[in-house]
Amino acid sequence: MKKHIAVLPGDGVGPEVTMEAIKVLKKIAEKFNHQFIFKEGLIGAIAIDKTNTPYPDETHRLCLKSDAILFGAVGNPKYDNDPQAKIRPEQGLLKMRETLGLYTNIRPIKIFSFLINQSPIKPKIIKDVDFIFVRELTSGIYFGKKGRTNNNQSSFDICNYSTDEIVRVTKIAFDLAKKRKNKVTLVDKANVLETSRLWRETVTNFTKKFPDIILETMFVDNAAMQIIKNPKQFDVILTENMFGDILSDEASVITGSIGMLPSASIGEEITLYEPIHGSYPKAVGKNTANPIGSILSVAMMLDYSFGLKKESQAVYNAVEKTLNNALGTKDIVDKNPLSTSELGDAIINFI
Ligand code: IPM
Ligand code: MG
């Protein structure tokens, strides 16, 4: 199989972890006789430095003609401390999601047995946790009108949702649930927000087409608590953009390290894969960041975008074997931690 992959390493530890994921893809290509062609594009702070825009047209064109996108991270502290900054690295990511139409973000939360003791939550609570976030990604408060009024003394961010936007992401959640435990939990704030009431109405109507799916609804504040108290109850969590952003970071921590988790952002035409951790500025250039989130993202790519299930499983199994041999970066092992590149090499050895 021949596939073109757009590689957007971005900022912070993005380039370091992405490099390991590419090593893994090259190993898969060699072992299973495929051809992956990689082309790099700019995004984020590095793109601002070089081109004055966080998502250059050239990067957009590269993405459009590729079969899948591998993304690292965006963000640079020099922008975080400057509320006046007009151009920000994060705008690159948001613009890419919007222009490529990446309307659904999938974040699996799965516990590797090796990491059970690494979690801040008691082992009996997190053992066998396996659920998946389906987060709406191109609408809601992130993309609504925003601004200042009253001489800069007032501000607003509008949260908008249409039924079409709700239905297309709900469809993905239900399709996933059908292949899992047939349960969808819609997380909202329908006791307060009108957008949440539309979500509830729309998703409840949609359930009629899927009589096998059990739909549960949960307020977001309660969901934040249940993810810690009893995460095993979840199968597929369906939610809007900002709730999904917040809850998926919360959930990532119970797995032992945010550095482990992959994600996929699905569009009509193309899908983007990225680790869920961000640019992690403190670790930049130290070769210590955990590459597993990025490596499991390419496992998702092989399966979801290319239909290469055997190859995807090979990556997943190699990660599992590596962990079972107590090999990991310093966020997951206490004794003799490996560097980013050493961990990448160890995983490749098990493929
Ligand atoms: C994420 C990130 C982004 C988001 C930021 C970087 C804009 O936190 O992918 O979860 O809020 O969506
Ligand atoms: Mg986030």
XYZ file of C-alpha atoms and ligand atoms in Angstrom:
364
model
C 0.000 0.000 0.000
C 1.274 3.476 -0.857
C 0.154 6.435 1.287
C 1.087 10.088 1.548
C 1.320 11.412 5.087
C 1.484 15.122 5.931
C 3.730 15.592 8.957
C 3.186 18.742 11.033
C 5.535 18.510 14.037
C 4.686 22.020 15.295
C 6.090 23.375 18.550
C 7.510 22.296 21.883
C 8.069 18.562 22.161
C 5.958 18.051 19.018
C 8.981 17.478 16.750
C 10.661 15.102 19.233
C 7.694 12.779 19.670
C 6.648 12.971 16.021
C 10.082 11.787 14.966
C 9.589 8.591 16.994
C 6.156 7.986 15.493
C 7.678 8.291 12.016
C 10.359 5.778 12.946
C 7.564 3.393 13.900
C 5.740 3.965 10.592
C 8.971 3.334 8.674
C 9.444 0.061 10.538
C 5.863 -0.975 9.746
C 6.400 -0.080 6.082
C 9.516 -2.215 5.948
C 8.026 -5.172 7.772
C 4.647 -5.284 6.038
C 5.806 -4.074 2.656
C 4.098 -0.693 2.407
C 5.291 2.655 1.159
C 4.673 5.724 3.304
C 5.742 9.052 1.856
C 6.247 11.824 4.408
C 6.067 15.544 3.655
C 6.562 18.169 6.372
C 4.531 21.325 6.879
C 4.659 24.270 9.286
C 2.096 25.026 11.968
C 1.959 26.946 15.260
C 4.605 29.271 16.692
C 7.295 27.995 14.364
C 5.048 28.846 11.410
C 4.475 32.348 12.830
C 8.237 32.834 13.174
C 8.900 31.731 9.607
C 5.832 32.932 7.686
C 3.914 35.289 9.993
C 0.870 33.024 10.036
C 0.157 30.017 12.303
C -1.351 27.872 9.506
C 0.192 28.811 6.151
C -1.696 28.083 2.899
C 1.123 25.832 1.858
C 0.464 23.616 4.897
C -3.228 23.570 4.061
C -2.523 22.486 0.488
C -0.177 19.774 1.732
C -2.894 18.441 4.068
C -5.501 18.439 1.300
C -3.448 16.270 -0.991
C -2.357 13.801 1.715
C -4.033 10.578 2.840
C -3.619 11.356 6.548
C -2.037 13.970 8.803
C 0.334 13.359 11.690
C 0.404 16.362 13.989
C 2.634 17.101 17.006
C 1.588 20.081 19.142
C 1.308 23.862 19.047
C 2.035 26.445 21.701
C 4.829 28.629 22.990
C 4.914 30.317 26.413
C 5.951 33.631 24.870
C 2.367 33.994 23.593
C 0.626 32.722 26.737
C 1.872 35.619 28.792
C 0.836 38.221 26.264
C -2.956 38.703 26.293
C -2.578 41.391 23.624
C -0.962 39.057 21.089
C -3.026 39.198 17.891
C -1.528 36.111 16.298
C -1.255 32.959 18.415
C 0.005 29.444 17.701
C -3.311 27.892 18.826
C -5.102 29.790 16.048
C -3.185 27.585 13.612
C -4.704 24.447 15.102
C -8.204 25.928 15.221
C -7.951 27.189 11.646
C -6.729 23.800 10.480
C -9.648 22.053 12.224
C -12.066 24.513 10.679
C -10.733 24.603 7.122
C -10.188 20.858 6.911
C -13.591 20.267 8.526
C -12.252 18.027 11.303
C -15.533 17.965 13.150
C -15.045 14.999 15.479
C -12.256 14.362 17.938
C -11.816 10.838 19.271
C -9.815 10.265 22.439
C -9.629 6.713 23.776
C -8.992 6.390 27.520
C -7.513 2.988 28.145
C -5.456 1.695 31.037
C -2.279 -0.261 30.411
C -1.934 -2.743 33.272
C 1.716 -1.772 33.761
C 0.668 1.768 34.643
C -2.040 0.985 37.153
C 0.170 1.938 40.076
C 1.212 5.145 38.371
C -2.330 6.515 38.424
C -3.374 8.974 41.133
C -6.575 6.888 41.417
C -6.833 3.601 43.342
C -6.094 0.496 41.229
C -9.473 -1.125 41.941
C -11.238 1.908 40.513
C -9.240 2.207 37.316
C -8.502 -1.438 36.506
C -10.093 -2.308 33.134
C -11.229 1.243 32.414
C -11.798 1.532 28.676
C -13.852 4.352 27.274
C -13.681 6.808 24.463
C -14.428 10.504 24.108
C -16.244 11.732 21.057
C -15.832 15.488 21.168
C -17.389 17.927 18.705
C -14.450 19.903 17.335
C -15.420 22.664 14.918
C -18.267 24.536 16.568
C -19.604 25.730 19.915
C -17.967 28.416 22.003
C -14.592 27.880 20.339
C -15.893 29.105 16.993
C -18.728 31.464 17.963
C -18.535 35.213 17.713
C -16.245 36.724 20.338
C -15.323 40.241 21.215
C -15.152 43.200 23.560
C -17.761 45.866 24.176
C -18.287 48.743 26.581
C -14.933 50.350 26.022
C -13.129 47.062 26.503
C -14.766 46.573 29.914
C -17.060 43.715 28.768
C -16.403 40.631 26.682
C -18.379 37.786 25.129
C -17.948 34.370 23.540
C -21.061 33.042 21.840
C -21.816 29.317 21.936
C -23.768 28.159 18.893
C -24.835 24.713 17.732
C -27.042 23.581 14.855
C -28.818 20.227 14.702
C -26.731 19.261 11.645
C -23.537 19.811 13.589
C -24.871 17.702 16.451
C -26.128 14.891 14.241
C -22.896 14.295 12.311
C -20.805 13.867 15.465
C -23.538 11.815 17.149
C -23.460 9.425 14.223
C -19.764 8.770 14.802
C -20.367 8.209 18.526
C -23.144 5.704 17.841
C -21.141 3.860 15.197
C -18.318 3.491 17.687
C -20.647 2.363 20.467
C -22.079 -0.345 18.187
C -18.608 -1.856 17.937
C -18.128 -1.561 21.715
C -20.584 -1.912 24.605
C -23.527 -0.129 22.954
C -23.620 2.649 25.490
C -23.412 6.394 24.834
C -23.288 8.982 27.607
C -24.207 12.448 26.414
C -22.505 15.012 28.636
C -24.106 18.452 28.717
C -25.389 21.227 30.936
C -29.030 21.011 29.875
C -30.219 22.371 33.217
C -28.716 25.737 32.267
C -27.698 26.030 28.613
C -29.974 26.262 25.580
C -27.321 24.694 23.330
C -27.248 21.700 25.692
C -31.034 21.386 25.465
C -30.768 21.248 21.680
C -28.058 18.585 22.000
C -30.303 16.489 24.247
C -33.300 16.812 21.992
C -31.297 16.002 18.866
C -29.344 13.094 20.302
C -32.464 11.596 21.922
C -34.266 11.745 18.561
C -31.285 10.179 16.873
C -31.371 7.233 19.296
C -34.663 6.132 17.727
C -32.658 4.975 14.696
C -30.435 2.876 16.937
C -32.683 0.873 19.255
C -29.733 -1.213 20.488
C -27.874 1.758 21.891
C -28.416 2.710 25.498
C -28.330 6.490 25.758
C -27.576 8.042 29.099
C -27.362 11.762 29.800
C -25.188 13.388 32.432
C -24.532 16.964 33.493
C -20.950 18.007 32.933
C -20.221 18.825 36.573
C -21.380 15.367 37.602
C -19.385 13.813 34.734
C -16.229 15.499 36.028
C -16.847 13.741 39.342
C -17.863 10.350 37.884
C -14.685 10.133 35.761
C -12.742 10.008 39.021
C -15.251 8.101 41.146
C -16.384 5.373 38.798
C -14.784 5.606 35.351
C -15.689 1.990 34.510
C -19.307 3.019 33.932
C -18.416 4.758 30.653
C -18.229 3.324 27.152
C -18.603 6.264 24.729
C -18.829 9.822 26.060
C -20.348 12.187 23.528
C -19.989 15.903 24.206
C -19.578 19.390 22.823
C -16.324 21.149 22.099
C -15.303 22.822 25.364
C -16.665 20.179 27.747
C -14.748 17.598 25.706
C -11.565 19.629 25.928
C -11.732 19.862 29.700
C -12.973 16.368 30.516
C -10.542 14.590 28.220
C -7.580 16.203 29.974
C -9.053 15.150 33.294
C -9.591 11.587 32.112
C -6.109 11.323 30.631
C -4.554 11.668 34.070
C -6.282 8.591 35.479
C -4.431 6.445 32.936
C -1.153 7.242 34.677
C 0.282 9.726 32.193
C -1.159 12.158 29.680
C 1.885 11.301 27.580
C 0.368 7.941 26.647
C -2.797 8.977 24.905
C -3.466 9.242 21.180
C -6.290 10.950 19.348
C -7.892 11.254 15.947
C -9.714 14.265 14.493
C -12.063 13.061 11.807
C -13.260 15.084 8.824
C -15.283 14.263 5.708
C -12.157 14.042 3.570
C -9.194 13.565 5.851
C -8.292 12.587 9.392
C -5.607 14.046 11.604
C -3.762 12.097 14.312
C -2.026 13.596 17.321
C -1.016 12.823 20.887
C -3.404 14.513 23.285
C -0.632 16.132 25.308
C 0.382 19.621 24.276
C 3.709 21.269 23.525
C 5.098 20.685 27.076
C 7.521 23.634 26.945
C 9.493 22.578 30.037
C 10.717 19.429 28.320
C 11.688 20.941 24.972
C 15.001 19.751 23.573
C 15.656 17.432 26.536
C 14.752 14.189 24.782
C 12.596 13.176 27.777
C 9.008 13.529 26.504
C 6.955 10.355 26.210
C 6.536 9.448 22.515
C 3.845 6.805 23.171
C 0.919 9.208 22.616
C 2.252 9.958 19.149
C 3.134 6.320 18.455
C -0.359 5.129 19.421
C -1.718 7.904 17.199
C -0.059 6.261 14.220
C -1.575 2.955 15.372
C -4.954 4.682 15.083
C -3.974 6.068 11.656
C -3.054 2.632 10.325
C -6.420 1.263 11.389
C -8.880 4.165 10.831
C -7.424 5.808 7.709
C -5.644 2.948 5.938
C -7.644 -0.075 7.146
C -4.386 -1.804 8.162
C -5.645 -3.628 11.255
C -2.789 -6.126 11.545
C -0.200 -3.357 11.313
C -2.066 -1.228 13.840
C -2.242 -4.143 16.256
C 1.500 -4.740 15.785
C 2.209 -1.203 16.996
C -0.160 -1.529 19.920
C 1.326 -4.895 20.946
C 4.872 -3.515 20.710
C 3.937 -0.670 23.059
C 2.389 -3.124 25.472
C 5.456 -5.394 25.427
C 7.748 -2.433 25.976
C 5.741 -1.375 29.008
C 5.581 -4.907 30.354
C 9.375 -4.916 30.261
C 9.282 -1.852 32.499
C 10.717 0.323 29.734
C 9.454 3.888 29.618
C 10.239 7.573 29.876
C 10.488 9.258 33.263
C 6.791 10.099 33.480
C 5.966 6.380 33.654
C 8.964 4.544 35.160
C 10.914 5.505 38.270
C 13.948 3.296 37.736
C 16.308 3.869 34.781
C 13.970 5.868 32.569
C 14.702 5.898 28.846
C 14.973 8.983 26.691
C 12.360 9.785 24.045
C 14.445 8.284 21.258
C 15.500 5.240 23.298
C 11.875 4.456 24.047
C 11.063 4.812 20.342
C 13.879 2.367 19.540
C 12.665 -0.081 22.195
C 9.160 -0.077 20.713
C 10.514 -0.583 17.194
C 12.465 -3.595 18.424
C 9.242 -5.248 19.502
C 7.517 -4.728 16.134
C -6.732 20.282 22.607
C -6.052 21.583 22.948
C -6.599 22.673 22.034
C -8.084 22.797 22.313
C -5.891 24.035 22.175
C -4.408 23.923 21.961
C -6.491 25.068 21.269
O -6.213 21.890 24.287
O -6.567 19.808 21.472
O -7.412 19.730 23.471
O -8.492 23.473 23.251
O -8.859 22.177 21.586
Mg -7.192 20.379 25.410
